[in-house]
mmCIF file of C-alpha atoms in Angstrom:
data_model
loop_
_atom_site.group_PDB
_atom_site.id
_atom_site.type_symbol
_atom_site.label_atom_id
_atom_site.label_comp_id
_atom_site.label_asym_id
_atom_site.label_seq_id
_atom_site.Cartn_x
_atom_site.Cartn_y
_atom_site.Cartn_z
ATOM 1 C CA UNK N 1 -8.654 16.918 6.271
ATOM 2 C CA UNK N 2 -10.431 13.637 7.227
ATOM 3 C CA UNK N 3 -13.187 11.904 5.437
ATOM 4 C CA UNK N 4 -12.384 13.997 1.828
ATOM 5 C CA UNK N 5 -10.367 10.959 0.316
ATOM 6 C CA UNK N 6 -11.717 9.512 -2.680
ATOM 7 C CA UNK N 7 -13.177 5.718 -2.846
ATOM 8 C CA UNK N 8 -12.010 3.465 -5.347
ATOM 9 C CA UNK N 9 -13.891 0.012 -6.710
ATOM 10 C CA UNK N 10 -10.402 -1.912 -5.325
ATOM 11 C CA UNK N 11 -7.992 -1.780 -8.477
ATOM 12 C CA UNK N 12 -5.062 -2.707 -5.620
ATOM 13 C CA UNK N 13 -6.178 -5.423 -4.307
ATOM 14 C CA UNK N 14 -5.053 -6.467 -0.317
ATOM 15 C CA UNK N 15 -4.393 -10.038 0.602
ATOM 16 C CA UNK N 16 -5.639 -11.305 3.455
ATOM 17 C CA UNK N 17 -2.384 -11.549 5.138
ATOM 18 C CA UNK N 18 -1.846 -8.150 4.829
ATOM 19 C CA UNK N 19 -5.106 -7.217 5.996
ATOM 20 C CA UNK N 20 -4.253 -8.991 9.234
ATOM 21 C CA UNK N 21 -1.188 -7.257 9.628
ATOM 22 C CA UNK N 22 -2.638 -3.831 9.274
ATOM 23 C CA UNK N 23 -5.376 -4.727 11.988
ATOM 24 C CA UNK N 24 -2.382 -6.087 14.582
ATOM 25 C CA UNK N 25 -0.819 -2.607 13.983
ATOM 26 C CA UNK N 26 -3.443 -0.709 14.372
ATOM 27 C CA UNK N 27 -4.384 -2.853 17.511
ATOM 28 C CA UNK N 28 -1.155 -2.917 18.838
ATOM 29 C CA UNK N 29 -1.204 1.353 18.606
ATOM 30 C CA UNK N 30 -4.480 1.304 20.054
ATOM 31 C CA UNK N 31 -5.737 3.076 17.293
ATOM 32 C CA UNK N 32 -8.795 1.413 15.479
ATOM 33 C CA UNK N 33 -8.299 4.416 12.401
ATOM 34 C CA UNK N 34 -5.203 3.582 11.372
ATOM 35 C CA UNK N 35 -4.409 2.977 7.577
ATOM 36 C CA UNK N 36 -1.695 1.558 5.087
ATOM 37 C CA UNK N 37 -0.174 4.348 3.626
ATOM 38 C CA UNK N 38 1.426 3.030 -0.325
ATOM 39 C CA UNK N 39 3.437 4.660 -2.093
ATOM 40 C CA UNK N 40 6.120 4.920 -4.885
ATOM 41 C CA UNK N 41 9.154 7.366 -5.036
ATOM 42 C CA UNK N 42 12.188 7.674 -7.736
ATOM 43 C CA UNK N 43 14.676 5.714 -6.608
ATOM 44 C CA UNK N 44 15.913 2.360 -5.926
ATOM 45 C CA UNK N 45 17.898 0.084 -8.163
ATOM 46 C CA UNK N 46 15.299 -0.314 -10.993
ATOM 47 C CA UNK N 47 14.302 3.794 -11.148
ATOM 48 C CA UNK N 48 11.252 3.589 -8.798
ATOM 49 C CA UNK N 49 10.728 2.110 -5.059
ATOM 50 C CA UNK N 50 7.913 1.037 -3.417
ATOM 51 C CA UNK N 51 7.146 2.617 0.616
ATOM 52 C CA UNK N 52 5.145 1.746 2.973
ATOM 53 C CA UNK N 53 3.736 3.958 6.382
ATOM 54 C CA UNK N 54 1.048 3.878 8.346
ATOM 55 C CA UNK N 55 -1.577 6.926 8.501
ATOM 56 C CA UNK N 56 -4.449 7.898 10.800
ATOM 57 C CA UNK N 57 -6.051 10.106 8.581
ATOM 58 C CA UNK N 58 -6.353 10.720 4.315
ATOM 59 C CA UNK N 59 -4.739 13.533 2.528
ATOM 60 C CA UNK N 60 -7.885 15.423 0.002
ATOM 61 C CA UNK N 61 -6.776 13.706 -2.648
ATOM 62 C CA UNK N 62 -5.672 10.580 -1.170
ATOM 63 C CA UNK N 63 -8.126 7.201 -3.007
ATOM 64 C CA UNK N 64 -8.947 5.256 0.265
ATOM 65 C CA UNK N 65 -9.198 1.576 -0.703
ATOM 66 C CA UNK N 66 -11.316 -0.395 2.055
ATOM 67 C CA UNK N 67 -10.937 -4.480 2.371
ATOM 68 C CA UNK N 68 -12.897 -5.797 5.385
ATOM 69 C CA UNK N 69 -12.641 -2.639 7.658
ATOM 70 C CA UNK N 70 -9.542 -2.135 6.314
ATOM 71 C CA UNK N 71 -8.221 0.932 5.117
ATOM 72 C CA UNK N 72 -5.025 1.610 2.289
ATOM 73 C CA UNK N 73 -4.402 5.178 1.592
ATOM 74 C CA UNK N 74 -2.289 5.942 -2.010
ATOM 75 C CA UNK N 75 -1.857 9.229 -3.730
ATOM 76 C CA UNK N 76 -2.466 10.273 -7.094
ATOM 77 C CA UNK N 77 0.613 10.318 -8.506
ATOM 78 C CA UNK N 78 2.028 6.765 -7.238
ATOM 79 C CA UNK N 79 -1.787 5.220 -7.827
ATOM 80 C CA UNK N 80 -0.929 5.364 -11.423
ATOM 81 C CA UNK N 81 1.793 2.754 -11.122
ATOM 82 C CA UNK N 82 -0.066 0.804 -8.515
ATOM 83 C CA UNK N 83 -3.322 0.005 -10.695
ATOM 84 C CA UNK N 84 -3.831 -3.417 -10.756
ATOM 85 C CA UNK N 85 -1.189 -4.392 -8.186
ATOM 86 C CA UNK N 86 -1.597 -6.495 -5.125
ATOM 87 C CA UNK N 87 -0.659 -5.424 -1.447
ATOM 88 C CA UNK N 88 0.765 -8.446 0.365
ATOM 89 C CA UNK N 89 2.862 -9.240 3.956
ATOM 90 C CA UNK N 90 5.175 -11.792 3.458
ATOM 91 C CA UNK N 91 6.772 -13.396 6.455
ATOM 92 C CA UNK N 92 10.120 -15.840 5.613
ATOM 93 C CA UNK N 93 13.558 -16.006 6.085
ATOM 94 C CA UNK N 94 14.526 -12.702 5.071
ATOM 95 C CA UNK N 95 11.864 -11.518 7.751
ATOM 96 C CA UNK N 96 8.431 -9.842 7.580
ATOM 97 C CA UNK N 97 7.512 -7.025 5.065
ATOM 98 C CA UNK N 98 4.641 -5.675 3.132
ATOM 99 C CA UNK N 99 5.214 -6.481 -0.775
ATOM 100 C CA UNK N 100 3.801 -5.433 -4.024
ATOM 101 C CA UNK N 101 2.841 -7.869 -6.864
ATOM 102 C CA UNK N 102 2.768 -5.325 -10.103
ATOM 103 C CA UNK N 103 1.889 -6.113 -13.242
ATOM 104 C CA UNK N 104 2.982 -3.117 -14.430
ATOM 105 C CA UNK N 105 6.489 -3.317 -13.626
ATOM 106 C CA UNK N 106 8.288 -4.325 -16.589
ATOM 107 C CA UNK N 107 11.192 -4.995 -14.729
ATOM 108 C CA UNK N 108 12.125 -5.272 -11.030
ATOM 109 C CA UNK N 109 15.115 -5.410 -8.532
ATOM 110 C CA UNK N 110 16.338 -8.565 -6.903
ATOM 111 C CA UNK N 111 14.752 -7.457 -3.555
ATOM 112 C CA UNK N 112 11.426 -6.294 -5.128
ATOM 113 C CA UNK N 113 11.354 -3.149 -3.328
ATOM 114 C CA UNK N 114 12.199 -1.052 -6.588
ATOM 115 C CA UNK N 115 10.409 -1.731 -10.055
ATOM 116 C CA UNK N 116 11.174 0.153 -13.753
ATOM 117 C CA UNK N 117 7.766 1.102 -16.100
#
């Protein structure tokens, strides 16, 4: 079901650097449609995780946020603990990965990959 995802005025916000790294995959896949796929699951260390994927096309009820071209897919249910957060790619020591800066997390893990509400 392309094209049925909702828009959103940007309450996630993309960095720049992660916006780059969501046009080399979709260049290196040859694939010009490809998205960032968010999302949050129970889990982790702290009660919920944070996932990442990669998408062609939106679910129905998918909110498509759009940064330069750029398209980030999140569903309903983990958009209401992403509101306000910030999508970044972080390159370092520990290696590359998307993160998530969220200011609703009241508390996270050491690795930042799982966050408590």
């Amino acid at each position: 079901m392309s094209g049925a995802a909702t828009f959103a005025p940007t309450p996630l916000l993309l960095t720049e650097a992660a916006a780059r790294r969501i046009q080399a995959l979709a260049a290196d896949e040859g694939n010009p449609q490809l998205k960032l796929r968010v999302y949050v699951t129970g889990g982790g260390c702290s009660g919920f995780q944070y996932g990442f994927d990669v998408a062609q096309e939106a679910a129905e009820d998918d909110t498509l946020i759009e940064v330069d071209g750029v398209g980030m897919l999140v569903d309903p249910l983990s958009y209401q603990y992403l509101v306000g957060s910030t999508v970044d790619f972080e390159e370092g020591l520990a290696g590359a990965r998307f993160v998530i800066r969220n200011p609703n997390a009241t508390s996270t893990c050491g690795c930042g990959a799982s966050f408590m509400v």
